[in-house]
Coordinates of C-alpha atoms and ligand atoms in Angstrom, one line a residue:
X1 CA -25.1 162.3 120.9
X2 CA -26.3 164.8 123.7
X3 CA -25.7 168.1 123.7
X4 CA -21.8 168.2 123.6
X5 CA -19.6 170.3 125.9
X6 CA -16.3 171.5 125.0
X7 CA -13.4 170.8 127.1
X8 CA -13.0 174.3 128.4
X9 CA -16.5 175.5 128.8
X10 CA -15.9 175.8 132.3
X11 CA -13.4 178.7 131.4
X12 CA -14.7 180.3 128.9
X13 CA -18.1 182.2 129.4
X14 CA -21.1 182.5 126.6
X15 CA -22.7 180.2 123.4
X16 CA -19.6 180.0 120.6
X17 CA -20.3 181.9 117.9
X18 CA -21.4 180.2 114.9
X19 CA -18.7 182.3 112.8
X20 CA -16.1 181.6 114.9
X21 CA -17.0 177.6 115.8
X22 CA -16.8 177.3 111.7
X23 CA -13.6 179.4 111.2
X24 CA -11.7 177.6 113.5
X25 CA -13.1 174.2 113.1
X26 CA -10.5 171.6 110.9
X27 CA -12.7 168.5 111.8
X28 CA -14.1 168.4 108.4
X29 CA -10.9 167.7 106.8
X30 CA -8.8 166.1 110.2
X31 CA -11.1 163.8 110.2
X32 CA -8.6 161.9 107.3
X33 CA -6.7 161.5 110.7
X34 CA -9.2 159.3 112.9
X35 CA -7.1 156.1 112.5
X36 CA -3.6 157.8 113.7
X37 CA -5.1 159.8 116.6
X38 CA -7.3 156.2 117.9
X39 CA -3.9 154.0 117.5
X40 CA -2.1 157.1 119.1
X41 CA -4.4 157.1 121.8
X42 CA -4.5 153.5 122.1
X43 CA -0.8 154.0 122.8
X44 CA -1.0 156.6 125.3
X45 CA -3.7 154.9 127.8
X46 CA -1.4 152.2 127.5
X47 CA 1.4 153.7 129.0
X48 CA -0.8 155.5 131.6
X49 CA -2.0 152.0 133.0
X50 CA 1.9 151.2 132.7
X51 CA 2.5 154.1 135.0
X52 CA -0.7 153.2 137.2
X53 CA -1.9 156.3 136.2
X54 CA -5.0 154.3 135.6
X55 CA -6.2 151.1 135.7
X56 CA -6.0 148.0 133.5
X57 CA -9.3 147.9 133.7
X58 CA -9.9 151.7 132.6
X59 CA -7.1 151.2 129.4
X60 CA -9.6 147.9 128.7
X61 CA -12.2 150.4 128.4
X62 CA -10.5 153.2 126.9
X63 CA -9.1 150.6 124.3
X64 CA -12.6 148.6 123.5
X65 CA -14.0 152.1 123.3
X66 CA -11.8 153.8 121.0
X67 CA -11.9 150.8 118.4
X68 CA -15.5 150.9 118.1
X69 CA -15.3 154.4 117.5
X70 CA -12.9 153.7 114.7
X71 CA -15.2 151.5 113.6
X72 CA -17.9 153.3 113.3
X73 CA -16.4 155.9 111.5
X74 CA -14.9 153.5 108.9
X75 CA -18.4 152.5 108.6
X76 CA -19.6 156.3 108.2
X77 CA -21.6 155.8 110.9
X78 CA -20.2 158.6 113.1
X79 CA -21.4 162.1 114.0
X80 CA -19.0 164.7 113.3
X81 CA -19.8 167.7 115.2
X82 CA -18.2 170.5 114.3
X83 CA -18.1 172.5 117.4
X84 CA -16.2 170.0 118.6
X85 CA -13.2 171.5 116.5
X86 CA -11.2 168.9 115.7
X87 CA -10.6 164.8 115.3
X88 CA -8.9 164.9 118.8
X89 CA -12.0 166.3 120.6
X90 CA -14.7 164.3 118.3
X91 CA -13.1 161.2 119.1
X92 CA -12.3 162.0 123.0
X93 CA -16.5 163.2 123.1
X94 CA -17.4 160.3 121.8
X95 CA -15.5 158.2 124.1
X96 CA -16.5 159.7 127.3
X97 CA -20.2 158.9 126.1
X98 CA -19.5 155.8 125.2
X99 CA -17.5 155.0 128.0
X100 CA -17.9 157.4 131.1
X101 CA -15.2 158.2 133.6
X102 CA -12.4 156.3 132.4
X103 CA -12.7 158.3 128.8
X104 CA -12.4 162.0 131.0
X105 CA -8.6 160.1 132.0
X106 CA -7.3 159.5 128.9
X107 CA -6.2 163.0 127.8
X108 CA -4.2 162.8 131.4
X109 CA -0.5 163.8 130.2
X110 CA -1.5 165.2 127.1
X111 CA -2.3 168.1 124.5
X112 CA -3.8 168.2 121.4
X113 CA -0.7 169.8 120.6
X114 CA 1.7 166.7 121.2
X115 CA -1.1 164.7 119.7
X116 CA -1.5 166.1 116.6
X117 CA 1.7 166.5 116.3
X118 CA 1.9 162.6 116.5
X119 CA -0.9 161.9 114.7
X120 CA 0.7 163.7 111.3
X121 CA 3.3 162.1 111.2
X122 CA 1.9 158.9 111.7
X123 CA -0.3 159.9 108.7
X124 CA 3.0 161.1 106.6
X125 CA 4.6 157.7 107.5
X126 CA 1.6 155.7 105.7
X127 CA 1.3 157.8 103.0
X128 CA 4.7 158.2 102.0
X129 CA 5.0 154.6 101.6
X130 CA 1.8 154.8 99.7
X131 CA 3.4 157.5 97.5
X132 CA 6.8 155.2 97.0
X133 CA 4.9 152.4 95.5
X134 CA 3.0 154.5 92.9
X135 CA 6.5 155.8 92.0
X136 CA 7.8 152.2 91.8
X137 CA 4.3 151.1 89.8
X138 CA 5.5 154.5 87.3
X139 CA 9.3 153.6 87.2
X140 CA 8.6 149.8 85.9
X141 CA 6.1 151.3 83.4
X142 CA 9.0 153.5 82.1
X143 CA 11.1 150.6 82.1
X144 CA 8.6 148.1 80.0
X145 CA 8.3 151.3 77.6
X146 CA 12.0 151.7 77.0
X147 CA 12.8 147.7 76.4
X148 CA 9.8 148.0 73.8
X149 CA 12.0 150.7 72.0
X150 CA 15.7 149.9 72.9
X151 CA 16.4 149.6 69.1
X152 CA 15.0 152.6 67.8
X153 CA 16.2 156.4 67.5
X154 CA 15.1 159.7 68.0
X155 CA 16.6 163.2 68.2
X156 CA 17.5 164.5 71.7
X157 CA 16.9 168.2 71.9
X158 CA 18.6 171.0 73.9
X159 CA 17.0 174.7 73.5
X160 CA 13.8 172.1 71.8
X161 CA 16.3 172.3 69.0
X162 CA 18.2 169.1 67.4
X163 CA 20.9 167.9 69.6
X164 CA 22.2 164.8 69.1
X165 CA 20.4 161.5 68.3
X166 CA 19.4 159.1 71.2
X167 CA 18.0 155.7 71.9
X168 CA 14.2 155.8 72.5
X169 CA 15.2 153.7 75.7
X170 CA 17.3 156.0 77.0
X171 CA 15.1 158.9 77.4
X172 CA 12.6 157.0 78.6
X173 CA 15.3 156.0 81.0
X174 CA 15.6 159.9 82.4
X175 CA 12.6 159.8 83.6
X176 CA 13.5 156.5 85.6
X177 CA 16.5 158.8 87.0
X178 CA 14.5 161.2 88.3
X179 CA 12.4 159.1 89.5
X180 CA 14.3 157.1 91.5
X181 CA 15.4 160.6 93.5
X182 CA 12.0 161.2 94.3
X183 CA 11.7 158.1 95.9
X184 CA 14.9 158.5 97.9
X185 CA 13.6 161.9 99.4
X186 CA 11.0 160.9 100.1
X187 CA 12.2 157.4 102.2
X188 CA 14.8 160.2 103.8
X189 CA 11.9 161.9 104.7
X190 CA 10.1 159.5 106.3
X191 CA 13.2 158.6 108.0
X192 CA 13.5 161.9 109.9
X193 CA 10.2 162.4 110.8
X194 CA 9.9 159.5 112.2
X195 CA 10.2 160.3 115.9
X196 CA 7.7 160.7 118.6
X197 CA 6.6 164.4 120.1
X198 CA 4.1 162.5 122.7
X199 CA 4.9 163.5 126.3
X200 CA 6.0 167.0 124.9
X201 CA 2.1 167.7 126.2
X202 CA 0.9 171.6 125.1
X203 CA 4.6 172.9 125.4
X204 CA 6.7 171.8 128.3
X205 CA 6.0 168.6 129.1
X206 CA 4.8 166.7 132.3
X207 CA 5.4 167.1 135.7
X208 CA 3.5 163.2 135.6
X209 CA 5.9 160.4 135.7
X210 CA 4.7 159.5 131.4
X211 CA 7.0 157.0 130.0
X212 CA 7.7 158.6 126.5
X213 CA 9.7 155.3 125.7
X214 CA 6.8 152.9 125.6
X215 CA 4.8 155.4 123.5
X216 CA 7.1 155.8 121.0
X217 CA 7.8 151.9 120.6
X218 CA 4.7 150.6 120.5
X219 CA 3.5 153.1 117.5
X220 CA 6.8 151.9 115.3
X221 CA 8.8 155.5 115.9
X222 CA 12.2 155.3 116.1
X223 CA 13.0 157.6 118.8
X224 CA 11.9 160.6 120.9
X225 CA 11.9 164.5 120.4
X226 CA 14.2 165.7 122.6
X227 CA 12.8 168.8 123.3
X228 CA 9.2 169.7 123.8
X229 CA 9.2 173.2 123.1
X230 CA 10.3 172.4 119.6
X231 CA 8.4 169.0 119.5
X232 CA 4.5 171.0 119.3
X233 CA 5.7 173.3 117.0
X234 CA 7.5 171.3 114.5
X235 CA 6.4 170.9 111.2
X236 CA 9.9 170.6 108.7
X237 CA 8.8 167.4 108.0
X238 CA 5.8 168.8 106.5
X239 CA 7.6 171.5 104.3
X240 CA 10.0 168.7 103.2
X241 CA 7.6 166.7 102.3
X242 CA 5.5 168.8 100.5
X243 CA 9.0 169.8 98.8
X244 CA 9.5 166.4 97.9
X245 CA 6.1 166.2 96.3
X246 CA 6.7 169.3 94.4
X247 CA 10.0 168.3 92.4
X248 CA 8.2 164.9 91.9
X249 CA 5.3 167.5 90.4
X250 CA 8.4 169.5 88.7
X251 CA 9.8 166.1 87.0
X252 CA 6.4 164.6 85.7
X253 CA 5.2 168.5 84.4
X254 CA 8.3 167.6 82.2
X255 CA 6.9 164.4 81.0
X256 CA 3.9 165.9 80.3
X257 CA 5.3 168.6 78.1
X258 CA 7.4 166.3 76.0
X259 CA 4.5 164.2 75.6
X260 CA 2.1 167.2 74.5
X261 CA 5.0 168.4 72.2
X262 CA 5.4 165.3 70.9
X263 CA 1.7 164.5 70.2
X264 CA 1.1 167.4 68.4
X265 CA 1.1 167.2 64.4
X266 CA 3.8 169.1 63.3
X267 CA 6.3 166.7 65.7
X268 CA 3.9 163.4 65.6
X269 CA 6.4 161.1 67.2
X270 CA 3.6 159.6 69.6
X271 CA 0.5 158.5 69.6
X272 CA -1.5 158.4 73.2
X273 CA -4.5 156.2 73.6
X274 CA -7.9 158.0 73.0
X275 CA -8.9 156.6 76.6
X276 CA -5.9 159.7 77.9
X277 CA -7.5 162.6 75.5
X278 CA -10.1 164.8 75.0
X279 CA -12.0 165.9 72.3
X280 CA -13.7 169.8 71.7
X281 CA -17.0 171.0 72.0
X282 CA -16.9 172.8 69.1
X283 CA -14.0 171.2 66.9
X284 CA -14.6 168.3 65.7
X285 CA -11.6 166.9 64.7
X286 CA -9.8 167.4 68.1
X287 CA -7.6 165.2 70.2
X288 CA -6.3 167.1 72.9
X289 CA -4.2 165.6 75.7
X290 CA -5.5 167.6 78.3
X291 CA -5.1 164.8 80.9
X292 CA -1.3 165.7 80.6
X293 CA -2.1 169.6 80.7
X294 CA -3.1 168.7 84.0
X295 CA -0.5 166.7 85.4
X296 CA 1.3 169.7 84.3
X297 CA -0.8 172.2 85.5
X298 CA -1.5 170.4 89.0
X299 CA 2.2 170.7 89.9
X300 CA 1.6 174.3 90.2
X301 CA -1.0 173.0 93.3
X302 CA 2.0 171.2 94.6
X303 CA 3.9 174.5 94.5
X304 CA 0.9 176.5 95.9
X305 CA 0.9 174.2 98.8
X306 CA 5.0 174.4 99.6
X307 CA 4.8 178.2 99.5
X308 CA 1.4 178.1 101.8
X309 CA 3.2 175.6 104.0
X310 CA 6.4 177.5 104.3
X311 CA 4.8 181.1 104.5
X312 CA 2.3 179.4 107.9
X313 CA 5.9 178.7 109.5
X314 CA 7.2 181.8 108.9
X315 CA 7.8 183.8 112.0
X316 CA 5.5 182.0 114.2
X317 CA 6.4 183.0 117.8
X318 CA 7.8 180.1 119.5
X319 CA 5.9 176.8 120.6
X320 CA 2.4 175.7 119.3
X321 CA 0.1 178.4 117.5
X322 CA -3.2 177.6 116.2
X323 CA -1.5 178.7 112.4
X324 CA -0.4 175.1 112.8
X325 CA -3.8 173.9 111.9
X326 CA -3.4 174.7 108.4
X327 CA -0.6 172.4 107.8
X328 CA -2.9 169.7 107.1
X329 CA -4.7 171.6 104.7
X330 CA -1.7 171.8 102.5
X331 CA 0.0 167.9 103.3
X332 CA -3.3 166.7 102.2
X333 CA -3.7 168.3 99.2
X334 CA 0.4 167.5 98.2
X335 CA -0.2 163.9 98.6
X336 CA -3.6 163.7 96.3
X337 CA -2.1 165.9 93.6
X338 CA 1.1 163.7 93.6
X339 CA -0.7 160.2 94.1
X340 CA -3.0 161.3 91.5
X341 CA -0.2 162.8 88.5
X342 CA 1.9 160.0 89.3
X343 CA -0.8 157.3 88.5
X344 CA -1.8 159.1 85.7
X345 CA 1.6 159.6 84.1
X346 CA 1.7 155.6 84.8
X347 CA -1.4 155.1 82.6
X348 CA -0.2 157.1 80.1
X349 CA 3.0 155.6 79.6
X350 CA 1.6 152.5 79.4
X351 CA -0.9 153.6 76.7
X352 CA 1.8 155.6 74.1
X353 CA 2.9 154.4 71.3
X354 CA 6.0 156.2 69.8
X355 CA 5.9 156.5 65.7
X356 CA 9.2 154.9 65.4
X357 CA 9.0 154.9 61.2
X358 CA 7.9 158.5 61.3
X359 CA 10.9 159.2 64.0
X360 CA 14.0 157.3 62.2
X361 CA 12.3 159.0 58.5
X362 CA 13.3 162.4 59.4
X363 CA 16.8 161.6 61.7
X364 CA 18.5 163.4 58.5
X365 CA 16.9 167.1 59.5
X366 CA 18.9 169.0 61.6
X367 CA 22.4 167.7 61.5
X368 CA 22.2 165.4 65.0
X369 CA 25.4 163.8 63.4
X370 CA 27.7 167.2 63.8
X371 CA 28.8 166.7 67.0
X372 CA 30.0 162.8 66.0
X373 CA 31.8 163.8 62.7
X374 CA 33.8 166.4 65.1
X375 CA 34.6 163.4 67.0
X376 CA 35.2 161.3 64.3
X377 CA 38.3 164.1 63.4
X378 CA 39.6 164.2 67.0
X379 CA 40.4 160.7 66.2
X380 CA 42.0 161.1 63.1
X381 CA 44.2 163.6 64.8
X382 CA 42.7 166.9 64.9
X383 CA 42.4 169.5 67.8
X384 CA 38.8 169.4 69.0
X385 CA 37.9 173.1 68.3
X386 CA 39.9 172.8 65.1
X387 CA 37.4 169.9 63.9
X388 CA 34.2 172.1 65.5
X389 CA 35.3 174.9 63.8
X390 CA 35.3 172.5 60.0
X391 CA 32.3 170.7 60.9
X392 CA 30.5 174.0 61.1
X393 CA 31.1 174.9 57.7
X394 CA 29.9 172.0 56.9
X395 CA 26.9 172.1 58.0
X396 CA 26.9 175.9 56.4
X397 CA 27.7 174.4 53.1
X398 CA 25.0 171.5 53.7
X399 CA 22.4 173.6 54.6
X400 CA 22.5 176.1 51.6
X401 CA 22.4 173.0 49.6
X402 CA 19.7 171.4 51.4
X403 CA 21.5 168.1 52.0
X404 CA 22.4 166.4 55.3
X405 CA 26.3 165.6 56.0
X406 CA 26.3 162.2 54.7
X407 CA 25.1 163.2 51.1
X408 CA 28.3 165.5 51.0
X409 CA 31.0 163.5 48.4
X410 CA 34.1 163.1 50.2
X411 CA 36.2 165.2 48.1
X412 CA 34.2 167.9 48.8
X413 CA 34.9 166.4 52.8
X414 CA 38.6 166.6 51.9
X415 CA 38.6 170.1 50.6
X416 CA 37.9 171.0 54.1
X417 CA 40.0 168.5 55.5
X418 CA 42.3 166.1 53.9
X419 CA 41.9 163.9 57.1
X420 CA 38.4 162.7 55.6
X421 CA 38.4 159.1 54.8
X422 CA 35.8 157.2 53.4
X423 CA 35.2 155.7 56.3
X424 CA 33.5 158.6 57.6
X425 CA 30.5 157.5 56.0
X426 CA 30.1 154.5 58.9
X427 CA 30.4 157.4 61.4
X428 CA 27.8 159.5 60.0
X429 CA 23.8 158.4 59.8
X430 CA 21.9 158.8 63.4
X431 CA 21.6 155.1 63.7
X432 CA 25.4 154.3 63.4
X433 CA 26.3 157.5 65.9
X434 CA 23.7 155.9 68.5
X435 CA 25.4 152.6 67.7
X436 CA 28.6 154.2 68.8
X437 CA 28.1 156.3 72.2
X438 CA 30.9 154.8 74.5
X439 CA 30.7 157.1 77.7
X440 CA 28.9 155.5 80.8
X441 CA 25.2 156.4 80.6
X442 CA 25.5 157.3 77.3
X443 CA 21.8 157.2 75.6
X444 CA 23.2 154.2 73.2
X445 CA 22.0 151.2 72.8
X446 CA 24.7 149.4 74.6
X447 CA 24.3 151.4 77.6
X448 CA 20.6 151.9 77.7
X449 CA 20.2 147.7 77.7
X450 CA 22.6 148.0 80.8
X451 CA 20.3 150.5 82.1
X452 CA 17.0 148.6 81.5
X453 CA 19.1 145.3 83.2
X454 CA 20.1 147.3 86.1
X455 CA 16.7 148.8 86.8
X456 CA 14.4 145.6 86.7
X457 CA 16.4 144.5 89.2
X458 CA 16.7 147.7 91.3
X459 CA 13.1 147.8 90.5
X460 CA 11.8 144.4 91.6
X461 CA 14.2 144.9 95.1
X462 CA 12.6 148.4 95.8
Ligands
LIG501 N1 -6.7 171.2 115.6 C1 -5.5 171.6 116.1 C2 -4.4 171.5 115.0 O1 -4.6 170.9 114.1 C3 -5.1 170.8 117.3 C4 -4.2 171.5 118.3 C5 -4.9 172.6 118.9 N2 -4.3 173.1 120.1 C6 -4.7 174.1 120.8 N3 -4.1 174.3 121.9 N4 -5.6 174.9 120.4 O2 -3.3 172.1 115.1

């Protein structure tokens, strides 16, 4: 390429400064962009030979021109030149070289500033869908997880102390939950942002007769902005997506710690693949699962970026300002941290083993059946903070003696509470509690089978 000329060098007097051409260059990372900004472009010289604001013959060229360019960048056969700022200027450059006069018409009607604005969410709309099906790819690997353990126990925890025994299945399940709400905000998402700012030009518009309709249908938006002031300078649906990605981070840092609490010796309910751990330089004997240190620690990227994202926003005088730039900085890094922890929570899962004899050995510790015996004396009559109030002697007594509440005889039940039958004994035991969950998403066995049903079908619709 020639010597290139910025757009405004006719304005502007003196050589750039190299400082200042790198500091407010973002072609070498809006170059991710090239694809949205030629179809966008595409799109606009269309509607400007619709207009007759050029030829057909000029949109031919404009149109041939602007595909070979994408072409040749897919190819990596493009020069990116830097004082060219940006991939709106690159591309426009390299189409007035390539094709002459018509390419100085196609920015007729425009500003980078409705066009970038475009061209991100273009970007967002692709990679949203992108992000969906990893989260999909993740939920069904939950799913073939939990049906591998829908008959075996564990303790559920609350305060990481022992709460009440579960199904396997069903906190797999939880994760599927909150899944599933990830994937909804982020298809709400994409709904709203799905309109077109082109037409809104650098702030106000055009006094040009541009048909904004034709724009908007032939790139797939849904509708128009309605208001071009707001239309350059809006960027919610960057903050809400980066949002979204963040609570998806939020939710899989969750998994992570579970799974590195669980993997550790002193619990040793699961065992993940070598292929997901790392061993020590020093240490020998190591096994560290460092691959889910970083799916927990990476979520504190996808915070990072929210907080950049919303602090750029923050009291930005009306209309475009170049602090608008950096929003790609932080959409771009949001969607590779969470495509990349949500693939490798997917790997994961499908590479863990849970210990299940290990697990069901040591149900007895920690009395997970308290809260069913209270519940087993509701039914026989008895106030429910009455039968809390017995149960946690109980468990006093039990403790001092260093059994679990089953091993208790019943007539030292009965001293406590002559409602004690023997058939307490088929209440108490984790298995038979799990056994016996009735409420609606209980983490039983009954339910969590529903569950499972109900989500490989969700899951093969979605
Ligand atoms: N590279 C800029 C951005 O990403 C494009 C818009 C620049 N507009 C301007 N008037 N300086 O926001």
């Amino acid at each position: 390429m020639s010597e290139t000329k910025r757009s405004w060098e006719n304005r502007l007097s003196g050589h750039p400064d190299e400082l200042a051409a790198d500091f407010v260059q973002s072609l070498s990372y809006d170059r991710r962009l090239y694809k949205y900004d030629i179809v966008g472009s595409i799109a606009h010289a269309g509607m400007l030979a619709k207009r007759k604001l050029i030829s057909k013959e000029e949109f031919e060229q404009i149109k041939q021109g602007l595909i070979e360019i994408g072409q040749q960048i897919d190819a990596g056969r493009f020069k990116f030149d830097k004082k060219l700022e940006d991939i709106h200027m690159a591309v426009e450059a390299a189409l007035i070289e390539k094709v002459g006069e018509p390419g100085r018409k196609l920015h007729t009607g425009r500003s980078r500033n409705d066009q970038v604005a475009a061209d991100i969410r273009l970007w967002m709309r692709d990679e949203i869908e992108i992000l969906q099906a990893k989260i999909t790819i993740l939920q069904k690997a939950f799913v073939a997880l939990a049906e591998k353990y829908a008959d075996n126990i564990m303790p559920a925890y609350t305060h990481l102390q022992r709460a009440q025994p579960v199904c396997i299945a069903g906190y797999l399940l939880s994760f599927v939950e909150m899944l599933s709400r990830d994937w909804i905000r982020l298809k709400n998402c994409r709904t709203l942002l799905n309109i077109s700012p082109l037409g809104s030009g650098a702030a106000a518009g055009s006094t040009l007769e541009l048909d904004r309709k034709s724009t908007c249908e032939d790139l797939g938006f849904s509708d128009i902005t309605y208001n071009s002031l707001d239309a350059v300078s809006d960027r919610d649906f960057c903050a809400e997506f980066i949002f979204d990605c963040s609570l998806l981070g939020a939710h899989l840092s969750r998994l992570a710690e579970d799974f590195i609490i669980f993997s550790t010796n002193e619990f040793d309910f699961i065992r993940i693949d070598d292929k997901y751990c790392t061993g020590s330089s020093m240490m020998p004997q190591k096994r560290n699962p460092d691959m889910l240190e970083l799916m927990r620690g990476k979520t504190g990227s996808l915070y990072g970026a929210l907080m950049a994202m919303l602090t750029i926003l923050k009291a930005q005088p009306s209309t475009y300002n170049r602090d608008l730039q950096e929003d790609k900085i932080h959409v771009f890094q949001a969607a590779d941290v969470a495509g990349q922890i949500v693939d490798m929570a997917a790997a994961i899962i499908n590479n863990t083993v849970f210990n299940t004899a290990k697990i069901e050995a040591g149900m007895d510790a920690g009395f997970l059946d308290a809260t069913a015996m209270a519940e087993y004396l509701v039914m026989k009559g008895l106030p429910f903070r009455t039968a809390h109030g017995i149960v946690g002697s109980l468990v006093a007594i039990c403790e001092k003696q260093q059994k679990s509440l089953s091993q208790l005889e019943l007539t030292e039940l009965q001293k406590h509470c002559n409602l004690v039958g023997q058939d307490v004994y088929e209440v108490l035991g984790a298995r038979n509690i799990v056994a016996a969950y009735k409420t609606k998403g209980s983490a039983g066995f009954s339910e969590a089978a529903e569950q499972i049903k109900y989500w490989k079908k969700r899951l093969a619709e979605q």
